[in-house]
Coordinates of C-alpha atoms and ligand atoms in Angstrom, one line a residue:
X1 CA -4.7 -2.0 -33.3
X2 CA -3.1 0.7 -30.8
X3 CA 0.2 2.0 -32.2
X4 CA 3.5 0.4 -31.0
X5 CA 4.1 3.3 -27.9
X6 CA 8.0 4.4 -27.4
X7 CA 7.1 6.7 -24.7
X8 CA 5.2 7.3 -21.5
X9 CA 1.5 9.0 -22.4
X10 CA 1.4 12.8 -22.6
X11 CA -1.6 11.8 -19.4
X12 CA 1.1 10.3 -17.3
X13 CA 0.6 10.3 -13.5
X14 CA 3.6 11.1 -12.3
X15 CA 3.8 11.9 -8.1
X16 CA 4.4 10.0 -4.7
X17 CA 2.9 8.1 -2.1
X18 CA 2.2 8.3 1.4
X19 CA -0.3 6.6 4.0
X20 CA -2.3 8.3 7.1
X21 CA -0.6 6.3 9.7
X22 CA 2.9 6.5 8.7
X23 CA 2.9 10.6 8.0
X24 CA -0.2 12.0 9.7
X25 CA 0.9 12.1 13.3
X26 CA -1.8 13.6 15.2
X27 CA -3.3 10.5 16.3
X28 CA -5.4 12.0 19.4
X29 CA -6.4 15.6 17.7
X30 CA -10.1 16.5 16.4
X31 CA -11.6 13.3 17.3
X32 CA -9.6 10.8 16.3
X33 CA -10.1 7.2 17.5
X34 CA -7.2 4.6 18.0
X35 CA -6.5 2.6 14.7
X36 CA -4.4 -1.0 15.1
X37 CA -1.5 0.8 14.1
X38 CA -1.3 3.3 16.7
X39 CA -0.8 0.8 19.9
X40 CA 2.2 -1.0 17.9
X41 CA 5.4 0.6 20.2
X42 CA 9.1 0.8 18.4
X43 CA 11.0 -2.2 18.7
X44 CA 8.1 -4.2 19.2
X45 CA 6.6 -3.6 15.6
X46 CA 7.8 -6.2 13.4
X47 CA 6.8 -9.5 15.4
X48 CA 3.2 -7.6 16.7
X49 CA 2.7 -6.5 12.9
X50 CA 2.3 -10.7 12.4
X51 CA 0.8 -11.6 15.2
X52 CA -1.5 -9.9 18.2
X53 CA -3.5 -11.7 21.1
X54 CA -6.1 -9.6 23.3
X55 CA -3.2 -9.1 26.1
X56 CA -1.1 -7.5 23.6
X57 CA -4.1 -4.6 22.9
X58 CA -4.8 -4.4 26.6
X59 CA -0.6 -4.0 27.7
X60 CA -0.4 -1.5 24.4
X61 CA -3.2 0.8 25.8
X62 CA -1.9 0.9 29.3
X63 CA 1.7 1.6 28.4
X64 CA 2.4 4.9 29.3
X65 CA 6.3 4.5 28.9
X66 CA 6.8 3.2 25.4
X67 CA 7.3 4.7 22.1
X68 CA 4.6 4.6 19.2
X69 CA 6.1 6.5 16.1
X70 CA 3.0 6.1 14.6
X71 CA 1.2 8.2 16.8
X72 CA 3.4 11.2 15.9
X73 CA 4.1 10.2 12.2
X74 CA 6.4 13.4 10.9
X75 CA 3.1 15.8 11.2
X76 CA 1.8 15.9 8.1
X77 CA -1.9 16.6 9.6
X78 CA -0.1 20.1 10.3
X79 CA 2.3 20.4 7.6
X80 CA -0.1 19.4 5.0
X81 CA 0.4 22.7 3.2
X82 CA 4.4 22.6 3.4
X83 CA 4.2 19.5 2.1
X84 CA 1.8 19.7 -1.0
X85 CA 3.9 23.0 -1.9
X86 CA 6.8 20.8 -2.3
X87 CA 5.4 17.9 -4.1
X88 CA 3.8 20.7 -6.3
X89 CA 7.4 22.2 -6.9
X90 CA 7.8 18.9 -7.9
X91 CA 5.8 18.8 -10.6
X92 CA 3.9 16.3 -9.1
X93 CA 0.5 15.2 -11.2
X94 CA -0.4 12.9 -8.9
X95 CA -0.3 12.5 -5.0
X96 CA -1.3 9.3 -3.4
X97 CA -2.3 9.3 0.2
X98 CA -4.8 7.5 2.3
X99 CA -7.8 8.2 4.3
X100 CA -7.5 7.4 8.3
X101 CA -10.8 5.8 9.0
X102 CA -10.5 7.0 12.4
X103 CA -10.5 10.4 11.9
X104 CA -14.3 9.7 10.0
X105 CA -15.4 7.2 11.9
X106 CA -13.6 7.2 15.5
X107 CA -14.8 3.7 16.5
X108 CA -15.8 2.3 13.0
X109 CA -19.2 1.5 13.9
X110 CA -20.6 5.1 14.4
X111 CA -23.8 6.4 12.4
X112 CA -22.8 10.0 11.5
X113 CA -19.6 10.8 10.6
X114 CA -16.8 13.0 12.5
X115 CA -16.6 16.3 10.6
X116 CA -13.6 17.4 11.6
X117 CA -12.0 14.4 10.3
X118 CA -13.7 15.2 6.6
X119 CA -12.9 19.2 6.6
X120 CA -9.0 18.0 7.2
X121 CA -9.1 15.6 4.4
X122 CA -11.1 18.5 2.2
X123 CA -8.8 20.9 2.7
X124 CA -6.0 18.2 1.7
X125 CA -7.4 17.7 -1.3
X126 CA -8.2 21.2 -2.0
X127 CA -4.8 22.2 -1.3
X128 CA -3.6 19.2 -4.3
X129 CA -6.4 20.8 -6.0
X130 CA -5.0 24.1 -6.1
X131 CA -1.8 23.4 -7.7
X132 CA -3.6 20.7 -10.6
X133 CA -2.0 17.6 -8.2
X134 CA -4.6 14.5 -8.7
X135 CA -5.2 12.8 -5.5
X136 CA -5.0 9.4 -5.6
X137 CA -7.0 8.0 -2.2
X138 CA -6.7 5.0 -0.7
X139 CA -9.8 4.1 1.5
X140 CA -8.0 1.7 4.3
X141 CA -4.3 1.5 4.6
X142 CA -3.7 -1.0 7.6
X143 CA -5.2 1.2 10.1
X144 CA -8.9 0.2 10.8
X145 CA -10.7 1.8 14.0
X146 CA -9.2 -0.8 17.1
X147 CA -12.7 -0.7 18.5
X148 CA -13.7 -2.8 16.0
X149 CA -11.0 -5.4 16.7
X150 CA -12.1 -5.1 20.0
X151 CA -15.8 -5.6 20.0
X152 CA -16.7 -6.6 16.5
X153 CA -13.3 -9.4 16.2
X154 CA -12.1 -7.7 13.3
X155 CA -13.3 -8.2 9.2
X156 CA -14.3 -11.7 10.3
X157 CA -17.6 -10.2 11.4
X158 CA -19.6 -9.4 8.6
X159 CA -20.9 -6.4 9.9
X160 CA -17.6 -4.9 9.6
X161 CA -18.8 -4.4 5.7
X162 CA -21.5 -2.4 6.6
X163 CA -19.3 -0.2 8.6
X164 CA -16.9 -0.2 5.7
X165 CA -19.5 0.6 3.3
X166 CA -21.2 3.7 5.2
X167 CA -17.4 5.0 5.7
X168 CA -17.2 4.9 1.4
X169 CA -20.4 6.2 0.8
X170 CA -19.9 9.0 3.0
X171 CA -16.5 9.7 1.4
X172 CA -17.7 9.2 -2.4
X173 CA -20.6 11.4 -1.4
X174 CA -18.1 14.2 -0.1
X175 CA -15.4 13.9 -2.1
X176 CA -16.4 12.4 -5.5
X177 CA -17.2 15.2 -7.9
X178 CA -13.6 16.1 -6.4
X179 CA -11.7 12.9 -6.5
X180 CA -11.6 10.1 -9.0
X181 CA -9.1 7.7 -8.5
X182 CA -10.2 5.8 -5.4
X183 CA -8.2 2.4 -4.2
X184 CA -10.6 0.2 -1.7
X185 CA -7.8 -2.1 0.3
X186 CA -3.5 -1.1 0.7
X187 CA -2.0 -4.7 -0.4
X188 CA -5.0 -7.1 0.7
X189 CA -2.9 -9.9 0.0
X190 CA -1.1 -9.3 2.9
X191 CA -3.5 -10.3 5.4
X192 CA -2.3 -13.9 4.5
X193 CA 0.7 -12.2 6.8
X194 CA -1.0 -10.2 9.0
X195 CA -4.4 -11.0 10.1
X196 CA -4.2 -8.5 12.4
X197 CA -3.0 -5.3 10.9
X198 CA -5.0 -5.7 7.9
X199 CA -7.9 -8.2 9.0
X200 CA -8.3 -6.9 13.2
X201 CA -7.7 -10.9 13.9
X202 CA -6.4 -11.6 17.6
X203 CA -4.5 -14.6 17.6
X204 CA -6.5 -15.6 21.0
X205 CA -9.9 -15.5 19.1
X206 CA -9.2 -18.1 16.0
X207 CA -8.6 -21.7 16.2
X208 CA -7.3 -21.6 12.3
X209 CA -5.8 -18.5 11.2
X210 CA -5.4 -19.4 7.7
X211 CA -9.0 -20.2 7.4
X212 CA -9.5 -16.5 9.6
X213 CA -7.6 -14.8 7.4
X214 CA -9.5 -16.1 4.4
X215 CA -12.8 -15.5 5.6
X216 CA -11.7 -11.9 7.1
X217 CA -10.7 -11.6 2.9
X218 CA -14.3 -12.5 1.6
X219 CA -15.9 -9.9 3.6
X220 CA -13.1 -7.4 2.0
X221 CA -13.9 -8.3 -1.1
X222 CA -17.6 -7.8 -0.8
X223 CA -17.0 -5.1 1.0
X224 CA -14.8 -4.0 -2.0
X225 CA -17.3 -4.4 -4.5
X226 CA -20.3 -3.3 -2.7
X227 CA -18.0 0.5 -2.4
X228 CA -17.5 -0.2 -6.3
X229 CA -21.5 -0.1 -6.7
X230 CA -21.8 2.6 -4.0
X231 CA -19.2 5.1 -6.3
X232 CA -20.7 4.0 -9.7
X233 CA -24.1 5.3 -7.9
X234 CA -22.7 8.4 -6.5
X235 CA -20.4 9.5 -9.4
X236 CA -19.7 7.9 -12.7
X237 CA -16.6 9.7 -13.1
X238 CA -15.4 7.8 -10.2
X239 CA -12.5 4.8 -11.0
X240 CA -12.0 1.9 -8.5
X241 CA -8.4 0.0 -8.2
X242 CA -7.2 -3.0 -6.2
X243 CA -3.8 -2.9 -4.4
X244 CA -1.7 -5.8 -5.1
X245 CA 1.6 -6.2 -3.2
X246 CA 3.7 -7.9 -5.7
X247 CA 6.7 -9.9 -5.8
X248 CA 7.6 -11.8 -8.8
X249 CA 8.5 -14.9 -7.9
X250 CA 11.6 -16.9 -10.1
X251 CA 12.3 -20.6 -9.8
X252 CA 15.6 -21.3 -8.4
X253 CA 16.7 -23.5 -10.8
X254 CA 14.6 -25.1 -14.0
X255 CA 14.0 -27.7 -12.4
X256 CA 10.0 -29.0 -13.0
X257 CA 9.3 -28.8 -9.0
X258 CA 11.0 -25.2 -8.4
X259 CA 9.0 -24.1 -11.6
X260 CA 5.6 -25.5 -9.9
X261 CA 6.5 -24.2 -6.7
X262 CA 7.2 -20.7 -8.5
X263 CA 3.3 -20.6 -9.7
X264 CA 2.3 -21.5 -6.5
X265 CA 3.6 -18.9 -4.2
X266 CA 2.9 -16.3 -7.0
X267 CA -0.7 -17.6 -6.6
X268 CA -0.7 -16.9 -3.0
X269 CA -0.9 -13.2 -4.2
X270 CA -2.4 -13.0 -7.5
X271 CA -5.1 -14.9 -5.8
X272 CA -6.8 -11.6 -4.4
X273 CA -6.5 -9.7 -8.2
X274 CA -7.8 -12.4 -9.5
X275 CA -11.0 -12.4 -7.3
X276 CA -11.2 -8.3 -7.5
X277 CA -10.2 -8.2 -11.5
X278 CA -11.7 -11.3 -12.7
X279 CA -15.2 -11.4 -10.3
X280 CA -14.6 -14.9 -9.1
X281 CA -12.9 -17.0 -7.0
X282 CA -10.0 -18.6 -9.5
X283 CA -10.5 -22.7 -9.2
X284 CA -6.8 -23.3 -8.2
X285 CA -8.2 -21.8 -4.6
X286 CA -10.2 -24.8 -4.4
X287 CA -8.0 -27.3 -4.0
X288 CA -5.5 -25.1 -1.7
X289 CA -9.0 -24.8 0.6
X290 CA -9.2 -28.4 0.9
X291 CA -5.8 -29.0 1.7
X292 CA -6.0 -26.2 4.2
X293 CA -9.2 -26.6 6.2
X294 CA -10.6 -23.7 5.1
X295 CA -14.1 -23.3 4.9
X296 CA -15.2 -19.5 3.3
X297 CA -18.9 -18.8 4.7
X298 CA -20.2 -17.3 2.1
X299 CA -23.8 -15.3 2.2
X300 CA -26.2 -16.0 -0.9
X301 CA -26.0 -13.1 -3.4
X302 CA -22.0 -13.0 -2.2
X303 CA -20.8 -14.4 -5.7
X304 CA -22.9 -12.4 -7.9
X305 CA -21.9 -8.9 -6.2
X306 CA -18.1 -9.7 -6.4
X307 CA -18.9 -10.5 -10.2
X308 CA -21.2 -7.4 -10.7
X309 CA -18.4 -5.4 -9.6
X310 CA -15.1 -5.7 -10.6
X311 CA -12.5 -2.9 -10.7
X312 CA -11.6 -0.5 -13.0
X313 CA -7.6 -1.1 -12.4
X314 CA -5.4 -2.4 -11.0
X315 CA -2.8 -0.8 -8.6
X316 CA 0.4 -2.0 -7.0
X317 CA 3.4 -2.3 -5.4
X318 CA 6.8 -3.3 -6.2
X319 CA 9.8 -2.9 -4.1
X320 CA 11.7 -6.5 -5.1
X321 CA 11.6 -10.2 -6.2
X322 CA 11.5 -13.4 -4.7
X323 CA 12.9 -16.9 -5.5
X324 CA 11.1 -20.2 -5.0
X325 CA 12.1 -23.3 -4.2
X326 CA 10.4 -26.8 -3.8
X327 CA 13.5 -27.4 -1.2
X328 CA 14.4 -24.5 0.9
X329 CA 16.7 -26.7 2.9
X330 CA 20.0 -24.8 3.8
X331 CA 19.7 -22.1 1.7
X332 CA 20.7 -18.8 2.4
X333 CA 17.4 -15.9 2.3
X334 CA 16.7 -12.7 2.8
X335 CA 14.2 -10.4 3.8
X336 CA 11.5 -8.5 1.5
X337 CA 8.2 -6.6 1.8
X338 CA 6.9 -9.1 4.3
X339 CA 8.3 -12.1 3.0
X340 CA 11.6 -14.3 3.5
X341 CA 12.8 -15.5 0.2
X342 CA 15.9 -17.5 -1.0
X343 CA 18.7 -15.2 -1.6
X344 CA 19.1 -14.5 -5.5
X345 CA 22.6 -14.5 -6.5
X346 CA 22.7 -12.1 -9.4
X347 CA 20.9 -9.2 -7.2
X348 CA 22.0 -6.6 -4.6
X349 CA 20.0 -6.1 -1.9
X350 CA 18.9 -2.9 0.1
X351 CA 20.2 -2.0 4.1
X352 CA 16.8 -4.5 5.4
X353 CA 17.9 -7.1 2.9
X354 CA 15.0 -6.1 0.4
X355 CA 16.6 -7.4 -3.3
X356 CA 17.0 -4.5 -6.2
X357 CA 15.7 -6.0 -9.4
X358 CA 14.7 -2.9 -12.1
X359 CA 13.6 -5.5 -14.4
X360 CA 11.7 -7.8 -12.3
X361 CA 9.2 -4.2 -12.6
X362 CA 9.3 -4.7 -16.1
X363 CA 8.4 -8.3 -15.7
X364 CA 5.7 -8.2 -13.1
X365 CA 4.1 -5.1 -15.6
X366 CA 4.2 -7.6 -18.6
X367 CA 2.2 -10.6 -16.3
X368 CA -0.1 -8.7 -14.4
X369 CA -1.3 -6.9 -17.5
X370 CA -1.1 -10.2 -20.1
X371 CA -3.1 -11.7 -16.6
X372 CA -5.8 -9.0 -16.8
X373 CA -5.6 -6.9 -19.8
X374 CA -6.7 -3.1 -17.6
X375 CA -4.8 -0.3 -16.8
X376 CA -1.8 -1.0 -14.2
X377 CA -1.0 1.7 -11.8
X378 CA 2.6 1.4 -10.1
X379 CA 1.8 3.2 -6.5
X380 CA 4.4 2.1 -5.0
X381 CA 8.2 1.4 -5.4
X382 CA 11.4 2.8 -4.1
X383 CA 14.3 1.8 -1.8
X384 CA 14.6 2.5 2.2
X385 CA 18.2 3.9 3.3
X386 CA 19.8 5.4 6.0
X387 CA 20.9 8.7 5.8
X388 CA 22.4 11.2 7.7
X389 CA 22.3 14.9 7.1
X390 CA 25.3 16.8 7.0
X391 CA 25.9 20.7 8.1
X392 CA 25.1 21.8 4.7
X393 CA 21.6 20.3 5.0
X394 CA 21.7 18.5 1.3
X395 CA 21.6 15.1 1.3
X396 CA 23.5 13.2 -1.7
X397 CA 21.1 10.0 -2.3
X398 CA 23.3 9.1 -5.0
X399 CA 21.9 5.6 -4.6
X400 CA 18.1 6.3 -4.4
X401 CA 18.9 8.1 -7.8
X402 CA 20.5 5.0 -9.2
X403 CA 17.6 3.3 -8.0
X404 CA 14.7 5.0 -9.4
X405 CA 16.8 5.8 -13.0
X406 CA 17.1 1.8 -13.7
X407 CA 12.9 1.2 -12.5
X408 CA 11.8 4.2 -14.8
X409 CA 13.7 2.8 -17.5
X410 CA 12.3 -0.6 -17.1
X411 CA 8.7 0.6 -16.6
X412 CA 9.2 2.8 -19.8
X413 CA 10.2 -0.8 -21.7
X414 CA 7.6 -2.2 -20.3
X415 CA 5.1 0.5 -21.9
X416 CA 7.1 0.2 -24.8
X417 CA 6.1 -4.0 -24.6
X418 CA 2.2 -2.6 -24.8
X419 CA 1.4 -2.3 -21.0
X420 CA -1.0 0.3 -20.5
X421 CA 0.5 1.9 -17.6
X422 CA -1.7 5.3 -15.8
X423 CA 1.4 6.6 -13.7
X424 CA 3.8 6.2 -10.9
X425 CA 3.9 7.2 -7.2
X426 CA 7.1 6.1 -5.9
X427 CA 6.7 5.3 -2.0
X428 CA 7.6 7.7 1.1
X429 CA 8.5 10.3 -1.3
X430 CA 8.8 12.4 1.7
X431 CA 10.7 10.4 4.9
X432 CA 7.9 9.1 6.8
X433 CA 7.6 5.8 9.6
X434 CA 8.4 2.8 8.1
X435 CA 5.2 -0.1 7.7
X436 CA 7.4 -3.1 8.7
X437 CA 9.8 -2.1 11.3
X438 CA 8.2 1.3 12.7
X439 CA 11.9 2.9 11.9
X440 CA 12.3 6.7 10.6
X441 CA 15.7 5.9 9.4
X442 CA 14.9 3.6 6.8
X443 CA 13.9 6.4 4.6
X444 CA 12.2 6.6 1.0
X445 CA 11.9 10.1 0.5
X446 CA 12.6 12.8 -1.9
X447 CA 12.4 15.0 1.0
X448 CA 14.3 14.0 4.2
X449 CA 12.3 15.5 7.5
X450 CA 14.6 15.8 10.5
X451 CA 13.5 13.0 13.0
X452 CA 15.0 10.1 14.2
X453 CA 13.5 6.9 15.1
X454 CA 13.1 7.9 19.2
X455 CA 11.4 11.2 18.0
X456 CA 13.6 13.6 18.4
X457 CA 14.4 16.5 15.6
X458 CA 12.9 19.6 14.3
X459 CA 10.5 18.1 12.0
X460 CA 12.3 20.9 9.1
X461 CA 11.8 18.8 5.8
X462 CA 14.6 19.5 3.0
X463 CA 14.9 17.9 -0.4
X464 CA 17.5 16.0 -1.2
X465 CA 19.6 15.8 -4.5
X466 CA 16.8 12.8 -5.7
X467 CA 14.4 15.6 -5.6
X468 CA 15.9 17.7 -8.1
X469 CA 16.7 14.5 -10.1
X470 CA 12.8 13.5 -9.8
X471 CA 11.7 16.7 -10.8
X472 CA 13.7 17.0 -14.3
X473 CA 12.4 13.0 -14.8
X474 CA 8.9 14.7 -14.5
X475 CA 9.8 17.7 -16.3
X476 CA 11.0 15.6 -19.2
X477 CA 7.9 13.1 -18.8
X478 CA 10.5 10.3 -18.0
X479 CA 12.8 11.4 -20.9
X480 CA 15.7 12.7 -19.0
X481 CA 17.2 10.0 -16.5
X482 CA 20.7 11.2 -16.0
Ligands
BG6_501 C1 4.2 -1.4 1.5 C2 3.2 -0.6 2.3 O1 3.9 -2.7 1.7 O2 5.5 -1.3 1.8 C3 3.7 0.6 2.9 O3 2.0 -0.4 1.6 C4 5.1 0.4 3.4 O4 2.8 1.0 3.9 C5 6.0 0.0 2.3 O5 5.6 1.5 4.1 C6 7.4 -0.2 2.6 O6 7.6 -1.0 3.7 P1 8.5 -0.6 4.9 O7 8.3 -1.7 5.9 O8 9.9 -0.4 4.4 O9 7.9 0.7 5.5

């Protein structure tokens, strides 16, 4: 039996996290193809993000007035260095950031890869490299190559795992003696929300989206497994992780029928770790199936290669909690990392509405790992605010600070409980372009970067008094929180 642990692990990750199309900018330089993030315009974001027909790709790609942040990002494809220097100031162990597949691959379904696209994310990792900073990569984090929305219809096509599996082997071939925390999918739960950002489904092109959005899933998650047997056969240092976005999800009251309904919308996620931790489809799908009209086509020899294949860990992100209830009726909700949930009385909530519940980390560490019993990664968590910088240029986040102190103390309880935890990226720890609403001003960052949410501003980054906060927590290994 493992001694009781009152700390973190002397081999804690600490760092940030980031994603290509929210920080890299650059969206037309050195060969880069279009992704499905790039044509989504400002304003326009939120209700595109959950639904897109063919008209909407065609009117994106000929609007020549609008604004698309993501295309711009805050430059990170040329302030790379800058950056890295900071989060190695930092202390930073880790840095989490993901792959564009478009810079590799500009239409998805090439056969030889763009090398420009690999010598930018070598020298990336090189430069983390340099300072002892662990990169952490994600493979695909919502921004797959548009052409293959386009002319393939998305990941309901099968061959879109072949594509996806000659983009991994020619990254695990590149960068694996280099890299060895790889995660295959951002959040693949949330193509239940958005087929199109994270499955390429045009609402035109499907009868049943559920059912799409299912089926586009399957092929992820052979997809997934196949890259797990591609690394394993590249480089057996190489670790694999799913990304779960996780709420946890409280009844409303104790009440038999809120308590059921809590399981089942915490199903609705867990369902994808299962598949991707356990190697098989869990049988409460079954019946949801049925009752949904969804038919999976599966392929023979499916089955077997999710089960042959299972992950190493398993990632995720945690941002708030929900609250379920088998009558919704009249009651007053609130937004939260693509959900609308009841409104949770004993909680504050953020600017977007986003509920702050430091123990409900604690909790969903203590589930997922009594669930699944391998190592959690937190790689993502934090709070989005608006801030404005003042003539001195230093930015009080007394807030964020307050923020981050009460989730490190809970993850440290929950490590204390027995979770075996590997580390902790905290989201946008420098300002980047937010995921659900395309803003700059809802900001996450340790480091604010001088851009607004039109584009305008210098692009000069400067830390903020979180950063110097972040950096004794990391100092101290998560000792010193005041
Ligand atoms: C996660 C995503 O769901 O939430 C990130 O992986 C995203 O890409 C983050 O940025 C925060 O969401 P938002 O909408 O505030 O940017």
């Amino acid at each position: 039996m493992n001694n009781y642990k009152k700390r973190f692990p002397e081999n804690f990750l600490w760092g940030g996290a980031v994603a290509a199309n929210q920080c890299e900018g650059a969206f037309d330089v050195d060969g880069k193809g279009y992704s499905v993030i790039d044509i989504l315009s400002f304003g326009d974001n939120s209700k595109k993000l959950k639904t897109m027909s063919s008209q909407d790709v065609e009117n994106a790609l000929q609007d020549k007035e609008g604004y698309f942040p993501r295309r711009d990002g805050i430059d990170f494809y040329h302030h790379y260095k800058e950056d890295i220097a900071m989060f190695a100031d930092l202390g930073f162990k880790v840095f989490r950031f993901s792959i564009a597949w478009t810079r590799i691959f500009p239409n998805g379904d090439e056969l030889q890869p763009n090398e420009k696209g690999l010598q930018f994310y070598e020298d990336v990792i090189d430069e983390c490299l340099k300072y002892g900073i662990v990169p952490l990569i994600t493979i695909s984090h919502f921004e797959m190559p548009l052409n293959l929305v386009t002319e393939y219809g998305g990941w309901l096509n099968r061959k879109l795992i072949t594509f996806y599996t000659r983009y991994c082997k020619v990254l695990f071939e590149r960068f694996g003696h280099k890299v060895k925390y790889w995660l295959t999918f951002n959040e693949l739960n949330l193509i239940t929300l958005s087929g199109y950002m994270l499955g390429g489904i045009l609402s035109d092109k499907v009868d049943n989206m559920i059912e799409a959005q299912y089926q586009a899933a399957h092929h992820q998650f052979v997809a997934s497994s196949l890259a797990t047997k591609i690394a394993r056969e590249t480089n057996d240092n190489i670790l694999i992780g799913a990304m779960l976005g996780r709420d946890e999800y409280y009844p409303l009251t104790c009440k038999p029928e809120d308590v059921m309904q809590s399981i089942q919308d915490s199903r609705f996620e867990l369902f994808f770790s299962d598949v991707q931790v356990r190697g098989y489809y869990p049988s409460y799908s079954k019946r949801y199936f049925e009752e949904h009209n969804i038919h999976i086509k599966k392929e023979l020899g499916d089955d077997e290669i999710i089960r042959s294949y299972t992950v190493d860990f398993l990632s995720f992100s945690y941002y708030s909690t929900s609250v379920s209830a088998y009558d919704r009726e009249g009651m007053e909700t609130t937004d939260g990392n693509g959900v609308i949930t009841v409104k949770n009385p004993h909680l504050k909530a953020s600017k977007w509405g986003w509920q702050i519940d430091p123990i409900g980390l604690r909790i969903a560490l203590n589930n997922l790992y009594d669930r699944y019993q391998i190592p959690l990664f937190v790689v993502e968590n934090g709070i989005g605010m608006l801030e404005e910088i003042p003539d001195d240029k230093y930015i009080q986040d007394d807030g964020r600070i307050q923020y981050f102190r009460e989730h490190i103390k809970q993850m440290g309880e929950a490590v204390k409980d027995g979770v075996e935890l590997m580390g902790y990226t905290p989201w946008g720890c420098i300002d980047l372009v937010s995921s659900g609403t395309s803003e700059m001003e809802k900001r996450y960052g340790f480091i604010y970067v001088d851009k607004d949410n039109y584009g305008n501003g210098t692009l000069q980054r400067y830390p903020k008094k979180s950063y110097y906060w972040y950096k004794k927590v990391i100092a101290s290994n998560g000792e010193k929180l005041d």
